[in-house]
Short mmCIF file of C-alpha atoms in Angstrom, two decimals:
data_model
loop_
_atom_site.label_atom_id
_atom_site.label_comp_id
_atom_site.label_asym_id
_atom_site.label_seq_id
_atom_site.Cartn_x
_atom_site.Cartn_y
_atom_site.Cartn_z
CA UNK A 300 259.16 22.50 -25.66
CA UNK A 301 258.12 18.53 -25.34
CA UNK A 302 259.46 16.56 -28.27
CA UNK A 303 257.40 16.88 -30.88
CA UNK A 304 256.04 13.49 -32.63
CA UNK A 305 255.81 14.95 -36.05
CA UNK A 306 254.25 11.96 -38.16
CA UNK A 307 250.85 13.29 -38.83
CA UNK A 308 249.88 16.64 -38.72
CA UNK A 309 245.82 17.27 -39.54
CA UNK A 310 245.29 20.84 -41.02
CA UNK A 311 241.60 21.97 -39.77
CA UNK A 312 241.14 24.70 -42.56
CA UNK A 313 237.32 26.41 -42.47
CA UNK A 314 237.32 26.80 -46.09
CA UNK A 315 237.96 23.28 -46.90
CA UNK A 316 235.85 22.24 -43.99
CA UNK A 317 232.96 24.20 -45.87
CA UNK A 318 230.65 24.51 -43.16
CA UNK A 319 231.17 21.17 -41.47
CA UNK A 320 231.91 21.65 -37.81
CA UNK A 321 235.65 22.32 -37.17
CA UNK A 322 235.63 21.18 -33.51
CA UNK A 323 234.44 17.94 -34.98
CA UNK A 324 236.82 17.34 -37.71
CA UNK A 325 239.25 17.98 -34.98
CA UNK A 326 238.10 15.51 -32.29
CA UNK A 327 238.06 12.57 -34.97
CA UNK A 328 241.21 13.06 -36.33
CA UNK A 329 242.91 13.12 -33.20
CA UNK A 330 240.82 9.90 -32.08
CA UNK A 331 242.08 8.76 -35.50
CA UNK A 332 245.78 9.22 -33.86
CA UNK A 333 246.67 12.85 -35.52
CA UNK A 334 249.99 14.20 -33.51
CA UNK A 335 249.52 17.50 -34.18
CA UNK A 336 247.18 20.30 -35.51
CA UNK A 337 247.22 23.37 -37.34
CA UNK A 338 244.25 25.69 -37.06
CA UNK A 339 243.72 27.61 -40.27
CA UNK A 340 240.71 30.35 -41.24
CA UNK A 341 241.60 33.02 -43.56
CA UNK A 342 238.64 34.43 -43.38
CA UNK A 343 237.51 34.37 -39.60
CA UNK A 344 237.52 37.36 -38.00
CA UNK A 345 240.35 37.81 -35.46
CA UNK A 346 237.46 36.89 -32.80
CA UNK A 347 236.35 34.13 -34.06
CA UNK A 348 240.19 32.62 -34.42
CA UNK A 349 240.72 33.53 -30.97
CA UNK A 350 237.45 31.53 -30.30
CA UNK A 351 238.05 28.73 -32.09
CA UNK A 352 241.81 28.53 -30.90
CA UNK A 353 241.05 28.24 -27.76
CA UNK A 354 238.07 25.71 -27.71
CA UNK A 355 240.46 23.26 -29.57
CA UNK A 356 242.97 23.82 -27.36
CA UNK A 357 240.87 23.36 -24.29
CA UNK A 358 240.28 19.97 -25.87
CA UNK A 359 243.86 19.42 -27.13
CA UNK A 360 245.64 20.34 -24.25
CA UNK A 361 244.65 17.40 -22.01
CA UNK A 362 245.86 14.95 -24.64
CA UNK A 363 249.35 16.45 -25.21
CA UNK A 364 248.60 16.95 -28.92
CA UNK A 365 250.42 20.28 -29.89
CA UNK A 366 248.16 23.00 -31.65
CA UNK A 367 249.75 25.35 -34.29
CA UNK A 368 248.09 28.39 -35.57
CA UNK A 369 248.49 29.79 -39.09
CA UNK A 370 249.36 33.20 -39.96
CA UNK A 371 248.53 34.69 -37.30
CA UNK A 372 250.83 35.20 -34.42
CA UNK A 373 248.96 37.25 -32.19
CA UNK A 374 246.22 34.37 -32.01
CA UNK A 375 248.54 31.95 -30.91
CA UNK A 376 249.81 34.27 -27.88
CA UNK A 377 246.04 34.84 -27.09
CA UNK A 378 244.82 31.41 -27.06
CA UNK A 379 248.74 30.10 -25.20
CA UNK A 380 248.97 27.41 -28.54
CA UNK A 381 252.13 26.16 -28.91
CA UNK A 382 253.08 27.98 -31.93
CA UNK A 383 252.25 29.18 -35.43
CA UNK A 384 253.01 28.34 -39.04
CA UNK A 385 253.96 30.89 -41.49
CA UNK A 386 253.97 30.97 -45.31
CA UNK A 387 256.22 33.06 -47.43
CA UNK A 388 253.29 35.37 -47.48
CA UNK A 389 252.95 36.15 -43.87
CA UNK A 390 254.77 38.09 -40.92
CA UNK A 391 258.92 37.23 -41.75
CA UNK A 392 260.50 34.57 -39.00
CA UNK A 393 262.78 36.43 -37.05
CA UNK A 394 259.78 38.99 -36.29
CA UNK A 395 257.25 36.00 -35.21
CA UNK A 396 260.16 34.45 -32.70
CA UNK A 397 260.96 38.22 -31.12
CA UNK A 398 257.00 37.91 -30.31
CA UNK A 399 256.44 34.64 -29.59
CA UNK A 400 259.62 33.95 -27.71
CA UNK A 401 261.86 30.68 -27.74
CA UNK A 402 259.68 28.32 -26.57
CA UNK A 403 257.55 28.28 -29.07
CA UNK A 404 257.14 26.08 -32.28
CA UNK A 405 257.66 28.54 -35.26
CA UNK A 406 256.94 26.17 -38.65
CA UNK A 407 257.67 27.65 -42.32
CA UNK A 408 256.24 26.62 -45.94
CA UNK A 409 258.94 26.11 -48.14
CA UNK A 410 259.14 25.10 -51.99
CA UNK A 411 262.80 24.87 -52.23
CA UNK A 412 265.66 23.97 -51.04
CA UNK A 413 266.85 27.62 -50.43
CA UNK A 414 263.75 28.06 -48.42
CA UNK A 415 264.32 25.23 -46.20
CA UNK A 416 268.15 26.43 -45.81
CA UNK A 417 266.78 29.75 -45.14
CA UNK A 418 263.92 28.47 -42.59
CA UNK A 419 266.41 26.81 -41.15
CA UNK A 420 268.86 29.57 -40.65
CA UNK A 421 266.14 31.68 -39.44
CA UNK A 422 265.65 29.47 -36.32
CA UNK A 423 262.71 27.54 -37.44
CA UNK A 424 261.51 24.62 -35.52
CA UNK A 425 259.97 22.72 -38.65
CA UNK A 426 259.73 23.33 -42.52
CA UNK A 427 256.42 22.28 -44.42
CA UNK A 428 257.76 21.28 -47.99
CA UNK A 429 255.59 21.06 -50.52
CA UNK A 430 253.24 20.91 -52.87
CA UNK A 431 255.22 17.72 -53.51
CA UNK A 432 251.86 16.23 -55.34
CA UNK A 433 249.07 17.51 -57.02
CA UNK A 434 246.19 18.95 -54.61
CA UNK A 435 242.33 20.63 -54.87
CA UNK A 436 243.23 22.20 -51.46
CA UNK A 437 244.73 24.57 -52.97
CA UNK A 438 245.30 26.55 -56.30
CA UNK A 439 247.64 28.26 -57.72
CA UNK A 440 250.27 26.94 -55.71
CA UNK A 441 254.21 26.79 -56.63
CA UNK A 442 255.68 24.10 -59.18
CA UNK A 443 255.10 20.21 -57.51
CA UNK A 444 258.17 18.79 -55.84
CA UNK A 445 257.52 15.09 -56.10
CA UNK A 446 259.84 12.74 -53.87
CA UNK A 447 262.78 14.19 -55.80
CA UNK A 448 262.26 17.70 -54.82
CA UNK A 449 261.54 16.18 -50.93
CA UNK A 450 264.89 14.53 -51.11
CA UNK A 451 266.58 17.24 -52.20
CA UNK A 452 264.97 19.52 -49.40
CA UNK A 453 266.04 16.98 -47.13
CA UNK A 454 269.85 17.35 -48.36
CA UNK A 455 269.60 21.21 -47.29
CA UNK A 456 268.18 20.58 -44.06
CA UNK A 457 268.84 18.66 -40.32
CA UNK A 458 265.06 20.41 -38.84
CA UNK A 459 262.10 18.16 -39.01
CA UNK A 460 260.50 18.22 -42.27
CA UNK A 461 256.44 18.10 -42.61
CA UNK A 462 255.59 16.94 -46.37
CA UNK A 463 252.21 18.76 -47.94
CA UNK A 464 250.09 18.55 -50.93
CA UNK A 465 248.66 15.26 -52.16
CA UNK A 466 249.39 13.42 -48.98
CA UNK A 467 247.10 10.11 -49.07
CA UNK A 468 247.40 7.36 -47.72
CA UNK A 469 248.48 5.76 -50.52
CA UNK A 470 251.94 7.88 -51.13
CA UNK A 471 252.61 8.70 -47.33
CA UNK A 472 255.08 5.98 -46.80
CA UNK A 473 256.89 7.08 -49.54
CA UNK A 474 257.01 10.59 -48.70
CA UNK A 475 258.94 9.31 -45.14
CA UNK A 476 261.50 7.18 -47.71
CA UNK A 477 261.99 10.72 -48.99
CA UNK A 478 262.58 11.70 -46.12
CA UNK A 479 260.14 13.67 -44.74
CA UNK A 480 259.80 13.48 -40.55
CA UNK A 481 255.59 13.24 -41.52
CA UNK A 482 252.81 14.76 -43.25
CA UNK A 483 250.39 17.25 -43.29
CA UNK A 484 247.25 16.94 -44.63
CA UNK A 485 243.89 19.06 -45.15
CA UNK A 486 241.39 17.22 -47.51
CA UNK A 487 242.56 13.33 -46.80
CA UNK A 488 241.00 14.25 -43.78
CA UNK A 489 238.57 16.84 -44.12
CA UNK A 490 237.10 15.19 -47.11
CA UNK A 491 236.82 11.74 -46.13
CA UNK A 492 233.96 10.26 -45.15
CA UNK A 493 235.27 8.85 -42.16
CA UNK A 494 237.85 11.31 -41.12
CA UNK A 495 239.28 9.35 -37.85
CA UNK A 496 239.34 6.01 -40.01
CA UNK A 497 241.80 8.35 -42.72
CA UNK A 498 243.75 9.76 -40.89
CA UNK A 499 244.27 5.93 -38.85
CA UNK A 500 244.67 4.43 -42.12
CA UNK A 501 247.88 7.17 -42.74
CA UNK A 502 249.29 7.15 -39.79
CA UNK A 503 249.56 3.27 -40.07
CA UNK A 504 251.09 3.48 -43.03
CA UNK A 505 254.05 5.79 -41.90
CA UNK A 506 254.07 3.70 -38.30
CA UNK A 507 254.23 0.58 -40.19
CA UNK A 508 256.94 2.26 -42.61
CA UNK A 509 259.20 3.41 -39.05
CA UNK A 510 259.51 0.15 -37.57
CA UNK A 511 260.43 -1.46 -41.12
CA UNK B 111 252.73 57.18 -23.77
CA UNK B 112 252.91 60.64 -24.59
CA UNK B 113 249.47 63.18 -24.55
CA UNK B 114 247.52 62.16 -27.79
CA UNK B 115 246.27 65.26 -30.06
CA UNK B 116 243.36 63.29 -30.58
CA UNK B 117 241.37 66.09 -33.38
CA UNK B 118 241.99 64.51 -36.55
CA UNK B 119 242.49 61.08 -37.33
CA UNK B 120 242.69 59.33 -40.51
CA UNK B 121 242.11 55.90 -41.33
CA UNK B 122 244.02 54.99 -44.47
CA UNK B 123 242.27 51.80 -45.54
CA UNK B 124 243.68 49.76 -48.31
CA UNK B 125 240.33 48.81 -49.82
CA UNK B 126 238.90 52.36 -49.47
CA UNK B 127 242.04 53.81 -51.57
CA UNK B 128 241.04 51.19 -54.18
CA UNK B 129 244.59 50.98 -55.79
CA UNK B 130 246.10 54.90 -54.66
CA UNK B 131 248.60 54.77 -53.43
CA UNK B 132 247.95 54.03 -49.36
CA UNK B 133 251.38 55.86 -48.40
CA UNK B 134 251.18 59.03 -50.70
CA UNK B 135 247.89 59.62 -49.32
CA UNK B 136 249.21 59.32 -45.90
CA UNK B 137 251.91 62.01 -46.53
CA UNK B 138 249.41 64.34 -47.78
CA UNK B 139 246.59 63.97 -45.11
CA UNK B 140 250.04 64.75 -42.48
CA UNK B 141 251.08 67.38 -44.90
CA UNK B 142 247.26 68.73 -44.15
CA UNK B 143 247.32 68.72 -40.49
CA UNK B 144 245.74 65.58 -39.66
CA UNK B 145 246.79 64.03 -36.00
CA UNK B 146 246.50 60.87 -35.86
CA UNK B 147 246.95 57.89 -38.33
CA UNK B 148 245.22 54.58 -38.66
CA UNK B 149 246.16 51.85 -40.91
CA UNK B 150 243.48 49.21 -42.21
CA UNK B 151 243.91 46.59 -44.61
CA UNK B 152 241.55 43.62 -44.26
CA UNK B 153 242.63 41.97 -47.48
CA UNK B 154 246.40 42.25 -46.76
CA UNK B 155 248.52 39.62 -46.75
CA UNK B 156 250.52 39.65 -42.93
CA UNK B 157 253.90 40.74 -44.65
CA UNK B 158 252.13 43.24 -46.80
CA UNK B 159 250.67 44.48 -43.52
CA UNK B 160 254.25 44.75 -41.94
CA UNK B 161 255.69 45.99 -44.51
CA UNK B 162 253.34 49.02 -45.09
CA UNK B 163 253.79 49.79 -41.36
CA UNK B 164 256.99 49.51 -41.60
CA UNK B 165 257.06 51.94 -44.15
CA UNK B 166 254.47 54.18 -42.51
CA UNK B 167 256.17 54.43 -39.57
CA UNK B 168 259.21 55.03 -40.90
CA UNK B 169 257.48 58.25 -42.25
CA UNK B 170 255.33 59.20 -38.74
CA UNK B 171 257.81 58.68 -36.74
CA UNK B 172 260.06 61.62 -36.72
CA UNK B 173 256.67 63.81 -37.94
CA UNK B 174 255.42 62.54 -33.99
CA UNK B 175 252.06 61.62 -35.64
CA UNK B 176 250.98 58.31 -33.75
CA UNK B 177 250.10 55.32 -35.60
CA UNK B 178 247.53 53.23 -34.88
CA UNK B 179 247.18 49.85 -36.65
CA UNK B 180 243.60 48.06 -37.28
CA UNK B 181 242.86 44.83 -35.49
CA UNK B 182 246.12 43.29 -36.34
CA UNK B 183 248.08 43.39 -32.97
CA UNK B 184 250.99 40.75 -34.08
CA UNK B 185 251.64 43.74 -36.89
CA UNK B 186 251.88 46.40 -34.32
CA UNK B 187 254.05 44.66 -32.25
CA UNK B 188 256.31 43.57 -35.16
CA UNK B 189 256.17 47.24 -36.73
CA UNK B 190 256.69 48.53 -33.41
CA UNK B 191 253.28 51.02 -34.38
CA UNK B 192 252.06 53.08 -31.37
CA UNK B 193 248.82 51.09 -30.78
CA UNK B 194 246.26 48.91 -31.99
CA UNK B 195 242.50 49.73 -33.05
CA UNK B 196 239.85 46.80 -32.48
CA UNK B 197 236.69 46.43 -33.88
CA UNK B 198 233.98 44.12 -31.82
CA UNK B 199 234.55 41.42 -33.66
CA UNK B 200 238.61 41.76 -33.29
CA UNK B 201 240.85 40.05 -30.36
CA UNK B 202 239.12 41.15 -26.77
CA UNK B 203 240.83 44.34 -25.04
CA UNK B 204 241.98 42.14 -22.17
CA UNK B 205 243.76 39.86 -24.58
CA UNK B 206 245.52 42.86 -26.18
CA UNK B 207 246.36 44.97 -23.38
CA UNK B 208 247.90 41.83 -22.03
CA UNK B 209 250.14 41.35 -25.56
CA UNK B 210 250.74 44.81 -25.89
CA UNK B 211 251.55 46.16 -22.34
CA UNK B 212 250.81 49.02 -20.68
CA UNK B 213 252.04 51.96 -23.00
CA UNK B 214 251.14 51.07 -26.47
CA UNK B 215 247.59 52.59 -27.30
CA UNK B 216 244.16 50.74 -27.29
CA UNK B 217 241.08 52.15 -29.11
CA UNK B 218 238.06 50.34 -29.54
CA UNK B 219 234.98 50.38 -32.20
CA UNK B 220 231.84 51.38 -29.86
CA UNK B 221 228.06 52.12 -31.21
CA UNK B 222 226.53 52.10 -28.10
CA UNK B 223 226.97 53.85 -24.22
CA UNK B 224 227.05 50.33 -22.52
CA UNK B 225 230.00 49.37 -25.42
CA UNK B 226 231.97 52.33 -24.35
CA UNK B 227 231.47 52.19 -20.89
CA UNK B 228 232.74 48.31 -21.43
CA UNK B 229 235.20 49.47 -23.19
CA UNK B 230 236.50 52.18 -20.99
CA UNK B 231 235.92 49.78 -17.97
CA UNK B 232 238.21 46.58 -19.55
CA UNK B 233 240.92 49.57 -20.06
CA UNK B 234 240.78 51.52 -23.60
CA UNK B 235 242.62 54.32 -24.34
CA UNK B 236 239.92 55.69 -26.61
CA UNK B 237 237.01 54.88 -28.38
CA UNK B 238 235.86 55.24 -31.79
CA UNK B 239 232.03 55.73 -31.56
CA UNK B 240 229.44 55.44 -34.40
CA UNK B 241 228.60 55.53 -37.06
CA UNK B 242 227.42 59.06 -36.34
CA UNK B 243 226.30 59.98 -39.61
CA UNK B 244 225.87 57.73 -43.09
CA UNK B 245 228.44 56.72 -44.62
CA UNK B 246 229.59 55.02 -47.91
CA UNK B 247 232.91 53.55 -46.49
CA UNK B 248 231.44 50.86 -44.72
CA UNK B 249 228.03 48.52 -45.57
CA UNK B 250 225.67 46.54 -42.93
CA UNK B 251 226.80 49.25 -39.96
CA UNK B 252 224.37 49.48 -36.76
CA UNK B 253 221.84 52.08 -36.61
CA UNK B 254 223.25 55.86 -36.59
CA UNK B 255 224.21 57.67 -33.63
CA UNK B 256 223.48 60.83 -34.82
CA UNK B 257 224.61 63.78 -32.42
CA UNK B 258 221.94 62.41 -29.74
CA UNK B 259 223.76 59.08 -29.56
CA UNK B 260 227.45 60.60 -29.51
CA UNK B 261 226.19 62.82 -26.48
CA UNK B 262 225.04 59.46 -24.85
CA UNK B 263 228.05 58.00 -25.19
CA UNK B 264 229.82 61.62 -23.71
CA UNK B 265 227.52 60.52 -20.35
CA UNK B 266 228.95 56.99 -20.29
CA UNK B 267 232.91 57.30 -20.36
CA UNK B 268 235.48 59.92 -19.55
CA UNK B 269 238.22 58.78 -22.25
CA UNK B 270 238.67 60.07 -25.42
CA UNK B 271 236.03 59.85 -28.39
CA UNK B 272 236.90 59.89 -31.34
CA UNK B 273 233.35 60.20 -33.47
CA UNK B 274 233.35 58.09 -36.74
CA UNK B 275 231.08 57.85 -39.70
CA UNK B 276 229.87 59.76 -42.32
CA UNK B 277 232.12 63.31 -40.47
CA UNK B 278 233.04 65.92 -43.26
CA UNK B 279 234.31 69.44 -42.87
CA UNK B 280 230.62 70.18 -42.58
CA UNK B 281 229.78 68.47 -39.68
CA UNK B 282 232.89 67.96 -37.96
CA UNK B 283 232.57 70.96 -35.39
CA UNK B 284 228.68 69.79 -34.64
CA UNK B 285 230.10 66.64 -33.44
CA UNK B 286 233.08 67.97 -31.24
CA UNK B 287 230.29 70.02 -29.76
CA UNK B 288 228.29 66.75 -28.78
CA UNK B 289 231.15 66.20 -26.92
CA UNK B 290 233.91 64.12 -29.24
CA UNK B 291 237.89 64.80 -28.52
CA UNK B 292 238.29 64.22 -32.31
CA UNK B 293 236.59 62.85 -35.77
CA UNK B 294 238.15 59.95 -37.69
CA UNK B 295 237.83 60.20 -41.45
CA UNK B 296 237.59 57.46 -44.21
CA UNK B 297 236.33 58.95 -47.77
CA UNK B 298 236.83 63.01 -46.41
CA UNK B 299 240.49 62.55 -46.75
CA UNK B 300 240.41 59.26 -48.93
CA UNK B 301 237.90 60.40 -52.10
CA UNK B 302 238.71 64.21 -51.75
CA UNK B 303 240.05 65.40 -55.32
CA UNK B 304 243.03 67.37 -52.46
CA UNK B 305 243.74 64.81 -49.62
CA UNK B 306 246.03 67.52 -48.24
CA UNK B 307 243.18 70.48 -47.93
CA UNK B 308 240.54 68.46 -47.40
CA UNK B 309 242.52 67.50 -44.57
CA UNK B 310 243.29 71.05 -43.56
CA UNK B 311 239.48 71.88 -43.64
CA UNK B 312 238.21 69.61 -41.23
CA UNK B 313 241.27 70.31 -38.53
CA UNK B 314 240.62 73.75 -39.24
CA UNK B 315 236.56 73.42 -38.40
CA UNK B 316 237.70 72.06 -35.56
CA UNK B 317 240.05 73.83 -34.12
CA UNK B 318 237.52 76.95 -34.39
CA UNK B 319 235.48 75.59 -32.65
CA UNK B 320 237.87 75.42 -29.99
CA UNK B 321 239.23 78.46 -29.76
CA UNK B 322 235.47 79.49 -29.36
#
């Protein structure tokens, strides 16, 4: 695969997105200057993934911007997206890259070190640490890492590192200090009420940060 | 793949068994005579969805009983299962059979003649038509076929039907008579007080009738 420029990553979840038009939310992040984007709907129906993966593709592809599918691995060979993510919860690594191949981006949530080593290990192409701050995205979610657990995530691992959970704009450069490769983020997009100006304002701040 | 006893199929559904035990009931329905095994879990995580086919496989295998896993054709791959079953609102045949390949097996949820003739057309190895009769196992279905329907549906398409909804040990020889190559079972097997016999009925009903 391309390099991958891994600064911002925009999450387009439906359940966050509550009813506000996905394809949307998509188009103005990325003409905020989002570098990637994971496509996320626990509770679509395996059609209606397939659909929506491959409308934002259709409009991704053009623009070079990499689209990653959650969970589900057979959505991502339907729609030809240029990978998935998978939590601890779904289908185990080495079973996702005998499907999806080499050449695709395979991207693991980790909450500890040991994860990340293990990710790593496994082959992955990217970790997603986190929570490292508090979030409403989601609930229920493992202990926060703050910058300290980041760094020491960082220590067990050389693959890019994607920082979630509490990303704003206002703690993004210091989750790169940490040193995370970039961020993910769901609501500091989703939520805002100018999603392209948000996710400009971030991706300023870890630009800025880079050339520092 | 190899010829499909196609008579008896059940679908052990997770939210159906309502906390049994999804694998014991599997051994018994086999231990009963049933053919043919589908496994459905809508509110499974992925790896709990791997891991029970792993498991279930591990058990069908040697007993030659094919398995069939719902929608999920990443899990069938992964668990190596024998097929996948789609529902209309799951992944497109075309997108499966180009996934899954050429010998794994492709059913497909039809309540109409033109669905199965679509569905026998884009290249499924069965379909499941219905509902036939009410049912409890499943809310907001379309209309019922009844035995006029399932005999429509015999016109439209040569491959195998299996006839779903509402089939018990009373009915089950009316519908292979209509023209059905088998009946697949949700709360017959699932809610009997003896999977096993309950089981043993229906194949028996059938098979009867064959002989006849």
């Amino acid at each position: 695969m391309d390099r991958i420029d891994w600064r911002l990553c925009f999450i387009a979840d439906s359940e966050a997105a509550s009813g506000r038009d996905i394809l949307q939310l998509i188009a103005e992040a990325v003409e905020g200057g989002v570098t990637l984007i994971q496509l996320r709907g626990k509770k679509w129906t395996s059609r209606e993934f397939l659909d929506m993966g491959m409308k934002a593709l259709r409009f991704l592809g053009p623009k070079k911007i990499p689209l990653i599918i959650n969970d589900r691995v057979d959505i991502a060979l339907a729609c030809e997206a240029d990978g998935v993510h998978l939590g601890q919860d779904d289908m185990p690594l080495p079973y996702a890259r005998e499907i999806l191949g080499k050449d695709r981006i395979i991207g693991i949530s980790v909450a500890t070190p040991d994860e990340a080593e293990a990710a790593e290990k496994d082959g992955a192409d990217y970790v997603g640490a986190g929570p490292v701050f508090g979030t409403l995205s989601k609930k229920d979610t493992a202990p926060l890492l703050g910058l300290t657990g980041l760094r020491k995530i960082r220590e067990k691992t050389k693959i890019p590192i994607l920082a979630i959970g509490g990303i704003t704009v206002a703690n993004a450069a210091d989750v790169i200090s940490a040193g995370a490769d970039g961020v993910a983020v769901i609501s500091a997009i989703t939520a805002a009420i100018n999603p392209g100006r948000a996710a400009t304002e971030i991706i300023e701040s870890i630009g800025k940060l880079k050339k520092g």
